[in-house]
């Protein structure tokens, strides 16, 4: 099964979040609701297991079937619309969640009275599924006749983001029975879908492909460099504040995020919002000639609360003061300084160069392999 931690965003096959150390009963939510822990039998000891296990498992399965049937009944429009009009992840508006719970109970979702925590979990799984379906739409065009060619096409588009998305990629292969035999899956109930050793094997293959892609791209860059398309960190230094915000919107778009800008004034500390796979990030942009201090971190933390975002980020062309870093660590704010911004620029410039080269050559990508069985 595929899990996402609603606390830190971990994505993978482990039922216990390796970052938070919390089991999925407390933090990790499975993509498929049938794996909720409320309906998994817990051993009561050898004697009780012999006498009660089958009977208890049957009763739990009946309750689970009833919940899944009701969820299917109320998924649209209730769960779907709730995910669009409310906050997400750890910033969940508990008052609205309670209201949603009572709406469902009044409509006949009686099982939620026995398992009230399922309301939130079903909401999180709904969001998780939306993110997964968006991922599939973006990924299925990269399917080829073998694993390495498929990975190369996918990583060529996704870049370093493959490191976070690889679990979804492997889950997609397993669900659709694609490229059978090339990845060793453990497809049995709650057993980890891919072993650590097998995941490491595929991950290392991805890293090798990514390095090869980067080398080839750099060669092309050196041969076909077009200074008119290339944005340097010094170009960024010369930008005004609003120009820097607009530029960051272009960078995040090139990296695969959906972007929403804010008003130039009264933005409550939010310069733009970047969303990907259901997680919404509020971004504060600081184009400074000096180091960025606590104020920027405080502003983006306030914006995260005000706009009910999952994550917060401050991006600068300079560096952060030690106190700003301490505050960011305490508040869970991602800080992107000059060094990391340069990495973003490298990927952005490469995207522009690739696009320019395709336009010059008039080349078309290889046709994907059909997934129709």
XYZ file of C-alpha atoms in Angstrom:
373
model
C 0.000 0.000 0.000
C 1.021 3.603 -0.607
C 1.007 5.950 2.397
C 1.283 9.703 2.902
C 2.009 11.290 6.261
C -0.442 14.136 6.889
C 2.037 15.623 9.332
C 5.247 15.928 7.271
C 4.273 14.870 3.740
C 6.279 11.594 3.706
C 5.347 9.434 0.732
C 6.203 5.753 0.624
C 5.346 2.162 1.479
C 6.047 2.197 5.217
C 3.100 2.096 7.614
C 5.214 4.018 10.136
C 6.392 7.442 9.003
C 10.225 7.377 9.110
C 10.363 11.151 9.656
C 7.746 11.538 12.408
C 8.003 8.042 13.850
C 4.219 7.844 13.944
C 2.166 4.852 12.732
C -0.532 5.402 10.150
C -3.129 5.176 12.920
C -1.848 8.619 13.988
C -0.296 10.215 10.912
C 0.123 8.055 7.818
C -2.954 7.724 5.625
C -3.222 4.954 3.021
C -4.325 5.795 -0.495
C -6.868 2.955 -0.279
C -9.274 3.280 2.700
C -9.620 -0.493 3.014
C -6.263 -0.485 4.839
C -7.421 1.737 7.701
C -6.162 0.255 10.990
C -9.608 0.361 12.624
C -10.532 -2.639 10.466
C -7.305 -4.634 10.797
C -7.327 -7.434 13.344
C -4.921 -6.949 16.267
C -3.701 -10.068 18.028
C -5.244 -10.711 21.440
C -2.902 -13.524 22.404
C -2.666 -17.149 21.289
C -5.768 -18.426 23.089
C -8.077 -15.548 22.142
C -6.767 -15.602 18.565
C -7.721 -19.273 18.246
C -11.190 -18.679 19.640
C -12.101 -15.232 18.256
C -9.888 -14.257 15.323
C -12.065 -15.494 12.464
C -15.261 -14.189 14.022
C -13.701 -10.787 14.802
C -12.144 -10.481 11.342
C -15.497 -11.238 9.738
C -17.207 -8.553 11.843
C -14.506 -6.001 11.032
C -14.785 -6.810 7.339
C -18.546 -6.229 7.450
C -18.038 -2.844 9.104
C -15.354 -1.924 6.570
C -17.588 -2.894 3.649
C -20.345 -0.704 5.066
C -17.956 2.252 5.431
C -16.579 1.824 1.912
C -20.082 1.611 0.489
C -21.134 4.798 2.284
C -17.935 6.558 1.227
C -18.654 5.638 -2.381
C -22.188 6.991 -1.966
C -21.097 10.330 -0.448
C -17.789 10.794 -2.249
C -19.399 13.091 -4.810
C -20.346 15.786 -4.170
C -19.618 15.850 -0.424
C -16.016 14.653 -0.004
C -14.962 16.079 -3.369
C -16.387 19.511 -2.657
C -15.138 19.537 0.924
C -11.552 19.133 -0.295
C -12.004 22.166 -2.526
C -13.474 24.540 0.045
C -11.402 23.731 3.118
C -7.836 23.734 4.336
C -5.481 20.817 3.905
C -3.098 18.592 5.828
C -1.930 19.641 9.308
C -3.701 23.005 8.946
C -7.089 21.280 8.879
C -9.886 23.514 10.119
C -11.251 21.347 12.931
C -14.456 23.339 13.227
C -15.307 22.770 9.568
C -14.256 19.130 9.834
C -16.692 18.673 12.729
C -19.444 20.355 10.718
C -18.677 18.054 7.805
C -18.844 15.051 10.145
C -22.313 16.047 11.353
C -23.490 16.686 7.784
C -22.496 13.151 6.819
C -24.105 11.616 9.907
C -27.358 13.456 9.212
C -27.274 12.171 5.657
C -27.048 8.587 6.891
C -23.334 7.852 7.262
C -24.094 6.198 10.612
C -20.796 4.282 10.778
C -18.973 7.556 11.500
C -20.645 7.682 14.907
C -18.795 4.506 15.895
C -15.552 5.596 14.179
C -15.567 9.435 14.307
C -11.873 9.703 13.377
C -12.700 8.190 9.979
C -14.164 11.487 8.783
C -10.757 13.160 8.736
C -9.025 10.081 7.360
C -11.477 9.761 4.492
C -10.913 13.453 3.692
C -7.135 12.955 3.678
C -7.408 9.834 1.521
C -9.630 11.774 -0.894
C -6.988 14.489 -1.212
C -4.279 11.870 -1.532
C -6.194 10.225 -4.370
C -6.587 13.552 -6.169
C -2.825 14.030 -5.993
C -2.195 10.504 -7.213
C -4.605 10.860 -10.137
C -2.911 14.114 -11.143
C 0.430 12.318 -10.989
C -0.847 9.486 -13.212
C -2.107 11.923 -15.849
C 1.315 13.523 -16.008
C 3.207 10.240 -15.941
C 1.381 7.761 -18.173
C 2.654 9.441 -21.365
C 6.161 8.297 -20.410
C 5.393 4.582 -20.522
C 7.756 2.677 -22.843
C 8.506 -0.989 -23.522
C 11.064 -1.393 -20.727
C 11.712 0.049 -17.278
C 14.875 1.981 -18.066
C 13.365 3.745 -21.093
C 10.231 4.570 -19.092
C 12.286 5.962 -16.224
C 14.459 7.970 -18.597
C 11.458 9.610 -20.251
C 9.841 10.350 -16.877
C 13.000 11.668 -15.179
C 13.828 13.750 -18.249
C 10.643 15.701 -17.517
C 10.490 15.549 -13.714
C 14.164 16.197 -12.960
C 15.217 15.822 -9.332
C 11.542 15.592 -8.261
C 11.734 11.872 -9.098
C 13.301 11.387 -5.662
C 10.039 12.335 -3.940
C 7.675 10.811 -6.513
C 9.285 7.389 -7.054
C 6.933 5.588 -4.599
C 3.903 6.832 -6.584
C 5.597 5.784 -9.807
C 6.158 2.233 -8.553
C 2.640 2.028 -7.116
C 1.258 3.107 -10.511
C 3.196 0.288 -12.216
C 1.891 -2.268 -9.719
C -1.769 -1.172 -9.836
C -1.807 -1.314 -13.630
C 0.347 -4.456 -13.882
C 2.807 -2.630 -16.132
C 6.294 -3.869 -17.024
C 5.657 -7.112 -15.147
C 8.718 -8.882 -13.832
C 11.043 -5.889 -13.821
C 10.215 -4.818 -10.243
C 9.790 -7.309 -7.388
C 6.522 -6.370 -5.670
C 5.185 -7.818 -2.421
C 1.502 -7.534 -3.300
C -0.089 -9.128 -0.251
C -2.332 -7.143 2.078
C -0.420 -4.971 4.522
C 3.002 -6.273 3.495
C 5.318 -3.482 2.357
C 4.750 -3.175 -1.402
C 8.453 -2.922 -2.286
C 11.271 -4.148 -0.039
C 14.043 -1.773 1.025
C 16.555 -3.631 -1.141
C 14.338 -3.544 -4.243
C 13.462 0.109 -3.725
C 17.160 0.948 -3.390
C 17.891 -0.919 -6.617
C 15.317 1.071 -8.585
C 16.300 4.308 -6.872
C 19.956 3.834 -7.784
C 18.944 3.125 -11.378
C 17.021 6.414 -11.350
C 20.030 8.270 -9.970
C 22.258 6.821 -12.693
C 19.742 7.828 -15.380
C 19.400 11.303 -13.883
C 23.180 11.778 -13.862
C 23.380 10.637 -17.482
C 20.605 13.081 -18.428
C 22.356 15.930 -16.637
C 25.670 15.165 -18.335
C 24.038 15.074 -21.760
C 22.106 18.264 -21.101
C 25.241 20.050 -19.953
C 27.049 18.958 -23.097
C 24.237 20.361 -25.213
C 24.237 23.528 -23.137
C 27.943 24.072 -23.799
C 27.491 23.451 -27.516
C 24.268 25.428 -28.029
C 24.438 28.023 -25.284
C 22.154 30.974 -25.915
C 22.883 33.794 -23.496
C 19.577 35.444 -24.363
C 17.730 32.556 -22.698
C 20.019 32.068 -19.721
C 19.126 33.668 -16.373
C 22.043 34.103 -13.979
C 21.927 34.757 -10.266
C 23.231 38.236 -11.062
C 20.207 38.839 -13.288
C 18.093 37.917 -10.290
C 20.032 40.377 -8.107
C 19.081 43.166 -10.519
C 15.345 42.399 -10.326
C 12.888 44.515 -8.398
C 10.675 42.989 -5.736
C 7.620 42.395 -7.936
C 9.790 41.240 -10.834
C 11.409 38.696 -8.506
C 7.979 37.408 -7.465
C 6.928 37.003 -11.104
C 10.189 35.259 -11.914
C 9.742 32.790 -9.059
C 6.261 32.019 -10.380
C 7.858 31.104 -13.728
C 10.521 28.984 -12.013
C 8.011 27.013 -9.928
C 5.790 26.517 -12.973
C 8.748 25.077 -14.886
C 9.385 22.725 -11.951
C 5.847 21.316 -12.188
C 3.900 23.394 -9.642
C 0.539 25.040 -10.147
C 0.977 28.717 -9.296
C -1.404 31.314 -7.918
C -0.163 34.864 -7.413
C -1.472 37.326 -4.839
C -2.379 40.992 -4.887
C 0.576 43.362 -4.794
C -0.683 44.865 -1.564
C -2.453 43.487 1.504
C -1.119 40.013 0.729
C -0.907 39.010 4.420
C 2.701 37.871 3.959
C 1.998 35.681 0.910
C 3.659 36.554 -2.394
C 2.512 33.447 -4.258
C 1.080 29.961 -3.725
C 2.646 26.851 -5.232
C 0.571 23.649 -5.277
C 1.533 20.136 -6.299
C -0.166 16.801 -5.563
C -2.648 18.406 -3.180
C -0.120 20.228 -0.954
C -0.309 24.007 -0.989
C 2.819 26.047 -0.212
C 2.760 29.738 0.633
C 5.904 31.489 -0.622
C 7.464 34.719 0.618
C 9.933 36.239 -1.904
C 12.782 38.398 -0.592
C 15.132 39.954 -3.143
C 17.532 41.588 -0.700
C 21.037 43.004 -0.738
C 21.428 41.944 2.910
C 20.706 38.784 4.884
C 17.058 37.978 5.591
C 16.017 38.061 9.230
C 13.194 36.851 11.465
C 10.540 39.166 10.051
C 10.232 37.235 6.760
C 9.830 33.934 8.623
C 7.215 35.423 10.943
C 5.304 36.844 7.970
C 5.173 33.558 6.090
C 4.155 31.652 9.236
C 1.270 34.086 9.679
C 0.354 33.682 5.996
C 0.409 29.890 6.341
C -2.176 30.109 9.120
C -4.250 32.839 7.487
C -4.511 31.039 4.123
C -4.684 27.498 5.590
C -1.657 26.215 3.673
C 0.220 22.964 4.232
C 3.739 24.355 4.009
C 5.572 27.684 4.066
C 8.695 28.809 2.244
C 10.904 31.899 2.070
C 13.063 32.342 -1.041
C 15.873 34.878 -1.243
C 18.770 35.746 -3.530
C 20.844 36.307 -0.379
C 21.255 34.335 2.865
C 19.409 34.008 6.178
C 20.535 35.122 9.604
C 21.150 32.402 12.225
C 18.122 33.563 14.226
C 15.927 33.337 11.104
C 17.086 29.754 10.581
C 16.345 28.887 14.200
C 12.839 30.317 13.926
C 12.275 28.533 10.607
C 13.378 25.207 12.113
C 10.983 25.677 15.025
C 8.094 26.654 12.743
C 8.725 24.127 9.961
C 9.439 26.800 7.331
C 11.504 25.867 4.272
C 14.291 28.390 3.602
C 15.753 28.696 0.098
C 18.896 30.817 0.114
C 21.213 31.917 -2.687
C 22.906 28.522 -2.924
C 19.669 26.540 -3.324
C 18.117 29.229 -5.535
C 21.032 28.636 -7.917
C 19.977 24.971 -8.146
C 16.443 26.074 -9.009
C 17.908 28.382 -11.667
C 19.908 25.527 -13.166
C 16.759 23.443 -13.667
C 14.801 26.451 -14.934
C 17.496 27.354 -17.453
C 17.699 23.758 -18.607
C 13.949 23.739 -19.199
C 14.241 26.842 -21.360
C 17.182 25.381 -23.279
C 15.360 22.095 -23.898
C 12.302 23.932 -25.132
C 14.396 26.083 -27.450
C 16.208 23.061 -28.844
C 12.951 21.211 -29.533
C 11.605 24.256 -31.341
C 14.752 24.520 -33.455
C 14.802 20.842 -34.341
C 11.030 20.499 -34.701
C 11.422 17.101 -33.032
C 8.572 15.101 -31.544
C 8.903 12.847 -28.483
C 8.722 9.087 -28.893
C 5.149 7.825 -28.833
C 4.180 6.268 -25.517
C 3.172 2.650 -25.165
C -0.580 2.208 -24.837
C -1.804 1.190 -21.366
C -4.975 -0.312 -22.729
C -5.121 -4.013 -21.950
